Tab-separated table of N, CA and C in Angstrom:
chain	number	residue	atom	x	y	z
A	550	GLU	N	86.760	97.127	113.330
A	550	GLU	CA	86.328	97.892	114.346
A	550	GLU	C	88.011	99.235	114.521
A	551	PHE	N	87.716	100.224	114.015
A	551	PHE	CA	88.447	101.583	114.076
A	551	PHE	C	88.966	101.527	115.834
A	552	SER	N	90.148	101.902	116.322
A	552	SER	CA	90.577	101.940	117.404
A	552	SER	C	91.855	102.903	117.735
A	553	PHE	N	92.176	102.923	118.842
A	553	PHE	CA	93.128	103.775	119.039
A	553	PHE	C	94.162	103.340	120.088
A	554	CYS	N	95.276	103.543	120.377
A	554	CYS	CA	95.923	102.802	121.490
A	554	CYS	C	96.391	103.950	122.820
A	555	ASP	N	95.823	102.732	124.269
A	555	ASP	CA	95.272	103.767	124.995
A	555	ASP	C	96.643	103.672	125.998
A	556	GLY	N	96.593	104.481	126.331
A	556	GLY	CA	97.767	104.281	127.115
A	556	GLY	C	99.498	104.804	127.007
A	557	SER	N	100.418	104.335	126.823
A	557	SER	CA	101.925	104.439	126.675
A	557	SER	C	102.153	104.252	125.151
A	558	LEU	N	102.402	105.388	124.560
A	558	LEU	CA	102.122	104.794	123.193
A	558	LEU	C	104.191	104.901	122.674
A	559	HIS	N	104.672	104.223	123.446
A	559	HIS	CA	106.552	103.867	123.631
A	559	HIS	C	106.567	102.855	124.717
A	560	ARG	N	107.432	102.264	124.087
A	560	ARG	CA	108.357	100.532	124.737
A	560	ARG	C	109.867	101.239	125.091
A	561	LEU	N	110.316	101.468	126.311
A	561	LEU	CA	111.410	101.968	127.242
A	561	LEU	C	111.656	103.250	126.025
A	562	ASN	N	113.292	102.264	125.464
A	562	ASN	CA	113.693	104.019	124.832
A	562	ASN	C	113.791	102.937	123.164
A	563	SER	N	113.085	102.589	122.680
A	563	SER	CA	113.862	101.568	121.488
A	563	SER	C	112.799	101.972	120.863
A	564	THR	N	111.034	101.811	120.921
A	564	THR	CA	110.353	101.426	120.055
A	564	THR	C	108.899	102.871	120.324
A	565	VAL	N	108.149	103.481	119.423
A	565	VAL	CA	107.355	104.127	119.613
A	565	VAL	C	106.380	104.573	118.366
A	566	LEU	N	104.942	104.147	118.683
A	566	LEU	CA	103.805	104.465	118.177
A	566	LEU	C	103.210	105.349	117.402
A	567	LEU	N	103.892	105.214	116.159
A	567	LEU	CA	102.802	106.902	115.114
A	567	LEU	C	102.180	106.000	114.479
A	568	GLY	N	101.337	107.690	114.102
A	568	GLY	CA	100.092	107.393	112.495
A	568	GLY	C	98.781	106.694	113.196
A	569	ASP	N	98.617	105.302	112.419
A	569	ASP	CA	97.495	104.658	112.518
A	569	ASP	C	97.669	103.164	113.522
A	570	ALA	N	99.034	103.301	113.666
A	570	ALA	CA	99.208	102.113	114.507
A	570	ALA	C	98.579	103.090	116.345
A	571	ILE	N	98.505	104.028	116.433
A	571	ILE	CA	98.074	104.153	117.433
A	571	ILE	C	96.571	105.302	117.386
A	572	HIS	N	96.006	105.520	115.866
A	572	HIS	CA	94.523	106.072	115.777
A	572	HIS	C	94.381	105.613	114.339
A	573	THR	N	93.570	105.142	114.360
A	573	THR	CA	92.853	104.599	113.261
A	573	THR	C	91.705	105.333	112.774
A	574	VAL	N	91.143	106.140	112.046
A	574	VAL	CA	89.951	106.675	111.320
A	574	VAL	C	89.505	106.262	109.928
A	575	LYS	N	88.284	106.652	109.762
A	575	LYS	CA	87.780	106.412	108.449
A	575	LYS	C	88.750	107.271	107.239
A	576	PRO	N	88.853	106.577	105.962
A	576	PRO	CA	89.514	107.037	104.760
A	576	PRO	C	89.197	108.612	104.762
A	577	TYR	N	87.541	108.535	104.462
A	577	TYR	CA	86.926	109.957	103.951
A	577	TYR	C	86.568	110.641	105.663
A	578	PHE	N	87.727	110.508	106.505
A	578	PHE	CA	87.389	111.724	107.641
A	578	PHE	C	88.300	112.308	107.291
A	579	GLY	N	90.252	112.380	106.319
A	579	GLY	CA	90.668	113.141	105.939
A	579	GLY	C	91.247	113.133	107.307
A	580	LEU	N	91.805	112.720	108.145
A	580	LEU	CA	92.780	113.253	109.320
A	580	LEU	C	93.086	111.911	109.568
A	581	GLY	N	93.397	111.111	108.834
A	581	GLY	CA	94.684	109.858	109.604
A	581	GLY	C	96.065	110.415	108.865
A	582	VAL	N	96.104	110.890	107.485
A	582	VAL	CA	97.714	111.745	107.106
A	582	VAL	C	98.399	112.881	108.381
A	583	ASN	N	96.820	113.592	108.129
A	583	ASN	CA	97.218	114.985	108.984
A	583	ASN	C	97.457	114.766	110.662
A	584	SER	N	97.063	113.889	111.320
A	584	SER	CA	97.264	113.381	112.482
A	584	SER	C	98.325	112.597	112.536
A	585	ALA	N	99.113	111.723	111.593
A	585	ALA	CA	100.173	111.173	111.746
A	585	ALA	C	101.295	111.942	111.683
A	586	PHE	N	101.435	112.984	111.068
A	586	PHE	CA	101.849	114.501	110.592
A	586	PHE	C	102.205	115.117	111.742
A	587	GLU	N	101.132	115.126	113.056
A	587	GLU	CA	101.265	115.669	114.246
A	587	GLU	C	102.223	114.899	115.066
A	588	ASP	N	101.601	113.602	114.901
A	588	ASP	CA	102.534	112.630	115.693
A	588	ASP	C	103.829	112.617	115.388
A	589	VAL	N	104.277	112.779	114.572
A	589	VAL	CA	105.790	113.112	114.160
A	589	VAL	C	106.527	114.356	114.799
A	590	ILE	N	105.620	114.941	114.370
A	590	ILE	CA	106.067	116.609	114.967
A	590	ILE	C	105.993	116.974	116.351
A	591	THR	N	104.823	116.272	117.233
A	591	THR	CA	105.139	116.064	118.397
A	591	THR	C	106.158	115.362	119.147
A	592	LEU	N	106.499	114.580	118.013
A	592	LEU	CA	107.864	113.126	118.541
A	592	LEU	C	109.197	114.500	118.523
A	593	ARG	N	109.223	114.953	117.489
A	593	ARG	CA	110.335	115.996	117.378
A	593	ARG	C	110.491	116.725	118.495
A	594	ASP	N	109.169	117.506	118.994
A	594	ASP	CA	109.243	118.312	119.467
A	594	ASP	C	110.202	117.976	120.979
A	595	ALA	N	109.530	116.351	121.126
A	595	ALA	CA	109.619	116.340	122.351
A	595	ALA	C	111.290	116.148	122.392
A	596	MET	N	111.680	115.362	121.152
A	596	MET	CA	113.486	115.088	121.449
A	596	MET	C	114.088	116.073	121.968
A	597	ASP	N	113.721	117.250	121.048
A	597	ASP	CA	114.646	118.256	121.073
A	597	ASP	C	114.409	119.270	122.102
A	598	ARG	N	113.374	119.069	122.874
A	598	ARG	CA	113.119	119.656	124.505
A	598	ARG	C	114.058	118.703	125.297
A	599	SER	N	114.196	117.686	124.703
A	599	SER	CA	115.588	116.800	126.279
A	599	SER	C	116.002	116.361	125.818
A	600	ARG	N	116.906	117.396	124.708
A	600	ARG	CA	117.821	116.687	124.331
A	600	ARG	C	119.109	118.052	125.497
A	601	SER	N	120.079	117.431	126.209
A	601	SER	CA	120.859	118.253	127.094
A	601	SER	C	122.058	118.426	126.648
A	602	GLY	N	122.528	118.164	125.277
A	602	GLY	CA	123.632	118.632	125.492
A	602	GLY	C	124.161	117.008	124.787
A	603	ASN	N	123.999	115.743	125.583
A	603	ASN	CA	124.568	114.226	124.905
A	603	ASN	C	123.038	113.552	124.256
A	604	GLN	N	123.670	112.707	124.263
A	604	GLN	CA	122.478	111.423	123.269
A	604	GLN	C	122.405	110.518	123.839
A	605	ASP	N	121.638	111.024	125.959
A	605	ASP	CA	121.819	109.839	126.514
A	605	ASP	C	120.422	109.073	126.215
A	606	ASP	N	120.694	107.651	126.803
A	606	ASP	CA	119.091	106.908	126.372
A	606	ASP	C	118.040	107.953	126.748
A	607	ASP	N	118.222	107.861	128.344
A	607	ASP	CA	117.325	108.878	129.570
A	607	ASP	C	116.559	109.703	128.584
A	608	ASP	N	117.647	110.692	127.867
A	608	ASP	CA	117.161	111.808	128.195
A	608	ASP	C	115.659	111.265	126.463
A	609	PHE	N	116.126	110.333	125.567
A	609	PHE	CA	115.354	110.049	124.512
A	609	PHE	C	114.524	109.098	125.423
A	610	GLU	N	114.527	108.680	126.656
A	610	GLU	CA	113.128	107.701	127.095
A	610	GLU	C	111.957	108.790	127.606
A	611	ASN	N	113.283	110.413	128.184
A	611	ASN	CA	111.640	110.656	128.531
A	611	ASN	C	111.061	111.572	127.974
A	612	ALA	N	112.185	111.680	126.307
A	612	ALA	CA	111.152	112.612	124.863
A	612	ALA	C	110.283	111.501	124.992
A	613	LEU	N	110.061	110.229	124.824
A	613	LEU	CA	109.287	108.903	124.567
A	613	LEU	C	107.803	109.063	125.280
A	614	ARG	N	108.061	109.318	126.462
A	614	ARG	CA	107.227	109.364	127.912
A	614	ARG	C	106.413	110.695	127.662
A	615	GLU	N	107.004	111.673	126.713
A	615	GLU	CA	106.329	113.130	126.702
A	615	GLU	C	105.482	112.714	126.026
A	616	PHE	N	105.909	112.313	125.085
A	616	PHE	CA	105.101	112.248	123.466
A	616	PHE	C	103.828	111.604	123.779
A	617	SER	N	104.065	110.403	124.637
A	617	SER	CA	102.939	109.476	124.831
A	617	SER	C	102.291	110.189	125.494
A	618	GLY	N	102.366	111.397	126.548
A	618	GLY	CA	101.439	111.592	127.171
A	618	GLY	C	100.971	112.795	126.517
A	619	MET	N	101.077	113.560	125.821
A	619	MET	CA	101.119	114.633	124.765
A	619	MET	C	99.543	113.595	123.404
A	620	ARG	N	100.525	112.978	123.105
A	620	ARG	CA	99.549	112.196	121.969
A	620	ARG	C	98.307	111.565	122.094
A	621	GLY	N	98.615	110.645	123.386
A	621	GLY	CA	98.062	109.712	124.019
A	621	GLY	C	96.031	110.334	124.100
A	622	PRO	N	95.918	111.743	124.570
A	622	PRO	CA	94.648	111.796	125.229
A	622	PRO	C	94.175	111.819	123.866
A	623	ASN	N	95.348	112.624	122.516
A	623	ASN	CA	94.411	113.011	121.330
A	623	ASN	C	94.104	112.170	120.433
A	624	ALA	N	94.996	111.015	120.244
A	624	ALA	CA	94.315	109.945	119.531
A	624	ALA	C	93.276	109.330	120.268
A	625	ARG	N	93.061	109.163	120.895
A	625	ARG	CA	91.353	108.658	121.602
A	625	ARG	C	90.776	109.868	121.596
A	626	ALA	N	90.961	110.716	121.602
A	626	ALA	CA	89.870	111.994	120.919
A	626	ALA	C	89.091	111.831	119.684
A	627	LEU	N	90.714	112.086	118.769
A	627	LEU	CA	90.271	111.602	117.174
A	627	LEU	C	89.154	110.291	117.216
A	628	VAL	N	89.946	109.122	117.546
A	628	VAL	CA	88.673	107.961	117.036
A	628	VAL	C	87.537	108.355	117.392
A	629	GLU	N	87.228	108.626	118.682
A	629	GLU	CA	86.092	108.967	119.284
A	629	GLU	C	85.241	109.786	118.590
A	630	LEU	N	85.749	110.883	117.982
A	630	LEU	CA	85.293	112.177	117.152
A	630	LEU	C	84.794	111.240	115.546
A	631	SER	N	85.671	110.047	114.929
A	631	SER	CA	85.901	109.466	113.929
A	631	SER	C	84.723	108.645	114.007
A	632	ARG	N	84.446	107.796	114.731
A	632	ARG	CA	82.829	107.144	115.353
A	632	ARG	C	82.016	107.584	115.312
A	633	SER	N	81.798	108.854	116.444
A	633	SER	CA	80.918	109.540	116.176
A	633	SER	C	79.687	110.040	114.663
A	634	PHE	N	81.249	109.921	113.849
A	634	PHE	CA	80.170	110.328	112.746
A	634	PHE	C	80.055	109.467	111.881
A	635	ASP	N	80.167	108.759	112.148
A	635	ASP	CA	80.274	106.381	111.649
A	635	ASP	C	79.377	106.099	111.843
A	636	LYS	N	77.768	106.544	111.631
A	636	LYS	CA	77.137	105.318	111.741
A	636	LYS	C	76.397	104.825	110.457
A	637	ASP	N	75.175	104.051	110.513
A	637	ASP	CA	74.482	103.355	109.760
A	637	ASP	C	73.244	104.503	109.287
A	638	THR	N	73.417	105.251	108.609
A	638	THR	CA	72.532	106.217	108.404
A	638	THR	C	71.104	105.262	108.137
A	639	ARG	N	71.204	104.390	107.471
A	639	ARG	CA	69.760	104.061	107.550
A	639	ARG	C	68.911	103.359	108.378
A	640	ASN	N	69.536	103.742	109.500
A	640	ASN	CA	68.739	103.571	110.478
A	640	ASN	C	68.330	104.998	111.244
A	641	PRO	N	66.947	105.040	111.241
A	641	PRO	CA	66.366	106.283	111.843
A	641	PRO	C	66.879	107.044	113.146
A	642	VAL	N	66.864	106.174	113.955
A	642	VAL	CA	67.876	106.524	115.067
A	642	VAL	C	68.948	107.309	114.620
A	643	ASN	N	69.950	106.358	113.744
A	643	ASN	CA	71.371	106.383	113.861
A	643	ASN	C	71.195	107.928	113.061
A	644	LEU	N	70.346	108.058	111.919
A	644	LEU	CA	70.384	109.063	111.493
A	644	LEU	C	70.291	110.541	112.312
A	645	ALA	N	69.072	110.207	113.059
A	645	ALA	CA	68.781	111.764	114.162
A	645	ALA	C	70.476	111.669	114.328
A	646	SER	N	70.790	110.793	115.511
A	646	SER	CA	72.041	111.126	116.446
A	646	SER	C	73.209	111.803	115.702
A	647	PHE	N	73.043	111.957	114.161
A	647	PHE	CA	74.503	112.678	113.487
A	647	PHE	C	73.560	113.593	113.376
A	648	LEU	N	72.512	113.827	112.224
A	648	LEU	CA	71.997	115.043	112.201
A	648	LEU	C	71.886	116.006	113.348
A	649	VAL	N	70.910	115.848	114.664
A	649	VAL	CA	70.585	116.533	115.601
A	649	VAL	C	71.616	117.515	115.929
A	650	PRO	N	72.869	116.796	116.195
A	650	PRO	CA	73.903	117.601	116.690
A	650	PRO	C	74.405	118.529	115.605
A	651	LEU	N	74.480	118.427	114.550
A	651	LEU	CA	74.925	119.240	113.422
A	651	LEU	C	74.057	120.261	113.269
A	652	LEU	N	72.583	120.069	113.544
A	652	LEU	CA	71.408	121.037	113.138
A	652	LEU	C	71.454	122.169	114.238
A	653	LEU	N	71.542	121.392	115.907
A	653	LEU	CA	72.041	122.628	116.988
A	653	LEU	C	72.863	123.352	116.836
A	654	ASP	N	74.322	122.314	116.683
A	654	ASP	CA	75.850	123.240	116.268
A	654	ASP	C	75.330	124.419	115.339
A	655	SER	N	74.884	124.164	114.292
A	655	SER	CA	74.900	124.866	113.070
A	655	SER	C	73.690	125.962	114.087
A	656	THR	N	72.766	125.931	114.262
A	656	THR	CA	72.011	126.732	114.679
A	656	THR	C	72.039	128.145	115.491
A	657	PHE	N	73.003	127.251	116.895
A	657	PHE	CA	73.003	127.917	118.200
A	657	PHE	C	74.190	129.161	117.676
A	658	HIS	N	74.818	128.102	116.544
A	658	HIS	CA	76.420	129.059	116.408
A	658	HIS	C	76.102	130.209	115.127
A	659	ARG	N	74.878	129.726	114.575
A	659	ARG	CA	74.591	131.442	113.860
A	659	ARG	C	73.754	131.982	114.614
A	660	LEU	N	73.295	132.182	115.757
A	660	LEU	CA	71.921	133.151	116.848
A	660	LEU	C	73.350	133.738	117.688
A	661	LEU	N	74.030	132.534	118.324
A	661	LEU	CA	74.662	132.988	119.315
A	661	LEU	C	76.071	132.737	119.025
A	662	PRO	N	77.189	133.368	118.356
A	662	PRO	CA	78.706	132.857	117.481
A	662	PRO	C	79.821	133.084	118.648
A	663	GLY	N	79.231	134.254	119.564
A	663	GLY	CA	80.748	134.666	120.562
A	663	GLY	C	80.285	133.074	121.933
A	664	ILE	N	79.066	132.407	121.971
A	664	ILE	CA	78.841	131.207	123.020
A	664	ILE	C	79.227	130.393	122.103
A	665	PHE	N	78.505	130.239	121.097
A	665	PHE	CA	78.647	128.431	120.493
A	665	PHE	C	79.625	128.310	120.131
A	666	GLU	N	79.879	127.417	119.782
A	666	GLU	CA	81.556	126.894	118.466
A	666	GLU	C	80.810	126.461	117.185
A	667	ARG	N	81.437	126.284	116.092
A	667	ARG	CA	80.370	125.537	114.995
A	667	ARG	C	80.369	124.237	115.745
A	668	THR	N	80.503	123.645	114.130
A	668	THR	CA	80.294	122.254	113.967
A	668	THR	C	81.553	121.465	114.894
A	669	ALA	N	81.677	120.192	115.002
A	669	ALA	CA	82.099	119.713	115.025
A	669	ALA	C	83.465	119.330	114.143
A	670	LEU	N	82.850	119.372	112.832
A	670	LEU	CA	83.337	119.510	111.143
A	670	LEU	C	84.604	120.450	111.177
A	671	GLY	N	83.332	121.699	111.385
A	671	GLY	CA	84.342	122.902	111.156
A	671	GLY	C	85.577	123.175	112.476
A	672	LEU	N	85.128	122.415	113.352
A	672	LEU	CA	86.123	122.762	114.034
A	672	LEU	C	87.311	121.796	113.851
A	673	LEU	N	87.330	121.340	113.703
A	673	LEU	CA	88.107	119.931	113.060
A	673	LEU	C	89.221	120.591	111.787
A	674	GLN	N	88.582	121.735	111.447
A	674	GLN	CA	89.008	122.000	110.078
A	674	GLN	C	90.012	122.919	110.880
A	675	ASP	N	89.745	123.133	112.310
A	675	ASP	CA	90.640	124.866	112.586
A	675	ASP	C	92.144	123.802	113.076
A	676	GLU	N	93.277	124.331	112.763
A	676	GLU	CA	94.402	123.906	113.348
A	676	GLU	C	94.986	124.377	114.746
A	677	ARG	N	93.898	125.275	115.431
A	677	ARG	CA	94.377	125.998	116.788
A	677	ARG	C	94.231	124.632	117.421
A	678	TYR	N	93.121	124.001	117.326
A	678	TYR	CA	92.284	123.379	118.139
A	678	TYR	C	92.895	121.726	118.184
A	679	SER	N	93.271	120.827	118.931
A	679	SER	CA	93.352	119.760	119.039
A	679	SER	C	92.565	118.585	119.010
A	680	PHE	N	92.407	117.227	118.778
A	680	PHE	CA	91.184	116.741	118.967
A	680	PHE	C	90.609	116.697	120.171
A	681	GLN	N	90.821	116.566	121.465
A	681	GLN	CA	90.678	116.458	122.896
A	681	GLN	C	90.123	117.939	122.798
A	682	GLU	N	90.564	118.783	122.616
A	682	GLU	CA	90.082	120.198	122.956
A	682	GLU	C	88.879	120.696	122.023
A	683	VAL	N	88.584	119.984	120.900
A	683	VAL	CA	87.969	119.669	119.894
A	683	VAL	C	86.279	119.363	120.695
A	684	VAL	N	86.489	117.974	121.116
A	684	VAL	CA	85.558	117.084	122.392
A	684	VAL	C	85.106	117.812	123.279
A	685	GLN	N	86.444	118.305	123.891
A	685	GLN	CA	85.936	119.408	124.915
A	685	GLN	C	84.995	120.550	124.778
A	686	ARG	N	85.281	121.757	123.884
A	686	ARG	CA	84.405	122.396	123.060
A	686	ARG	C	83.023	121.973	122.649
A	687	LYS	N	83.132	120.814	122.285
A	687	LYS	CA	81.865	120.352	121.737
A	687	LYS	C	80.805	119.872	122.781
A	688	TYR	N	81.257	119.160	124.016
A	688	TYR	CA	80.639	118.875	125.246
A	688	TYR	C	79.902	120.104	126.031
A	689	ARG	N	81.135	121.060	125.818
A	689	ARG	CA	80.839	121.965	126.439
A	689	ARG	C	79.741	122.831	125.779
A	690	ASP	N	79.651	122.728	124.337
A	690	ASP	CA	78.612	123.487	123.757
A	690	ASP	C	77.327	122.224	123.985
A	691	ARG	N	76.977	121.223	124.131
A	691	ARG	CA	76.392	120.590	124.142
A	691	ARG	C	75.415	120.514	125.360
A	692	VAL	N	76.184	121.064	126.818
A	692	VAL	CA	75.709	121.033	127.682
A	692	VAL	C	74.894	122.716	127.977
A	693	LEU	N	75.759	123.384	127.484
A	693	LEU	CA	75.231	125.258	126.836
A	693	LEU	C	73.301	124.823	126.083
A	694	GLN	N	73.407	123.772	125.242
A	694	GLN	CA	72.490	123.931	124.365
A	694	GLN	C	71.090	123.342	124.790
A	695	MET	N	71.664	122.009	125.936
A	695	MET	CA	70.611	121.546	126.192
A	695	MET	C	69.867	122.372	127.800
A	696	ALA	N	70.903	123.273	128.309
A	696	ALA	CA	70.197	124.116	129.359
A	696	ALA	C	69.587	124.957	128.448
A	697	SER	N	70.076	125.372	127.826
A	697	SER	CA	69.177	127.079	126.824
A	697	SER	C	67.951	125.869	126.427
A	698	ILE	N	67.850	124.554	125.906
A	698	ILE	CA	66.639	124.180	125.613
A	698	ILE	C	65.610	124.024	126.182
A	699	ILE	N	66.220	123.806	127.380
A	699	ILE	CA	65.048	123.505	128.574
A	699	ILE	C	64.656	124.654	128.906
A	700	SER	N	65.621	125.853	129.714
A	700	SER	CA	65.002	127.239	129.765
A	700	SER	C	63.793	128.083	128.759
A	701	ILE	N	64.291	127.566	127.525
A	701	ILE	CA	63.417	127.893	127.018
A	701	ILE	C	61.548	127.362	126.919
A	702	PHE	N	61.775	125.636	127.148
A	702	PHE	CA	60.945	125.179	127.065
A	702	PHE	C	60.003	125.358	128.594
A	703	LEU	N	61.084	125.714	129.868
A	703	LEU	CA	60.349	126.560	131.142
A	703	LEU	C	59.682	127.805	130.954
A	704	ILE	N	60.266	128.625	130.682
A	704	ILE	CA	59.772	130.284	130.176
A	704	ILE	C	58.235	130.114	129.145
A	705	MET	N	58.216	128.838	128.332
A	705	MET	CA	57.529	128.902	127.619
A	705	MET	C	56.011	128.455	128.567
A	706	GLY	N	56.672	126.758	129.507
A	706	GLY	CA	55.423	126.534	129.922
A	706	GLY	C	54.885	127.594	131.267
A	707	GLU	N	55.355	128.655	132.229
A	707	GLU	CA	55.372	129.671	132.771
A	707	GLU	C	54.100	130.441	132.055
A	708	LEU	N	54.625	130.831	131.058
A	708	LEU	CA	53.975	132.058	129.962
A	708	LEU	C	52.554	131.355	129.636
A	709	TYR	N	52.358	130.042	129.156
A	709	TYR	CA	51.808	129.469	128.800
A	709	TYR	C	50.457	129.822	130.430
A	710	THR	N	50.984	129.138	131.386
A	710	THR	CA	49.774	128.932	132.464
A	710	THR	C	49.786	130.599	132.634
A	711	ALA	N	50.645	131.673	133.201
A	711	ALA	CA	50.363	132.707	133.291
A	711	ALA	C	48.909	133.112	132.019
A	712	LEU	N	49.236	132.851	131.226
A	712	LEU	CA	48.330	133.464	129.705
A	712	LEU	C	47.021	132.872	129.551
A	713	SER	N	46.933	131.406	130.890
A	713	SER	CA	45.811	130.933	130.464
A	713	SER	C	45.449	131.343	131.899
A	714	ARG	N	46.549	131.562	133.194
A	714	ARG	CA	45.267	132.224	134.057
A	714	ARG	C	44.457	133.684	133.716
A	715	GLY	N	44.788	134.533	132.594
A	715	GLY	CA	43.791	135.744	132.238
A	715	GLY	C	45.170	137.083	132.723
A	716	ILE	N	46.511	136.173	133.112
A	716	ILE	CA	47.245	137.704	133.663
A	716	ILE	C	47.792	138.481	132.754
């Protein structure tokens, strides 16, 4: 089972976890090495920000704490996204739960691109968004999509009722 490291990604000022040690994904997902590079860049940036002219252990521990706070939520989001695509599609329910969101995302984005995002797979290819932002954007889309679908059915019901009364 693929998993993620929840909570702190470091121990004191001597150990830090990176790459697959904090977020394992299926190889075909294509994001394992890229996310490991992001881990390294995030750690480097946190270390650069924590330097105050000396190499104090407290500065290094602060950098590791900052790294954990920044990458922890993204590690969780990456693994959850990976799991959402990793279903045994021989099962019709799993196949539907894989295909329906892709079809909804594609259709709504094509109709209203200023409101609805591309598919999650498309957003994952956009380096402007963190894994956590992709999850948040897709959640927002799903809520708007469901509200739109319910509204359409309510309007259709009202129209049917009005037409059946001869109005």
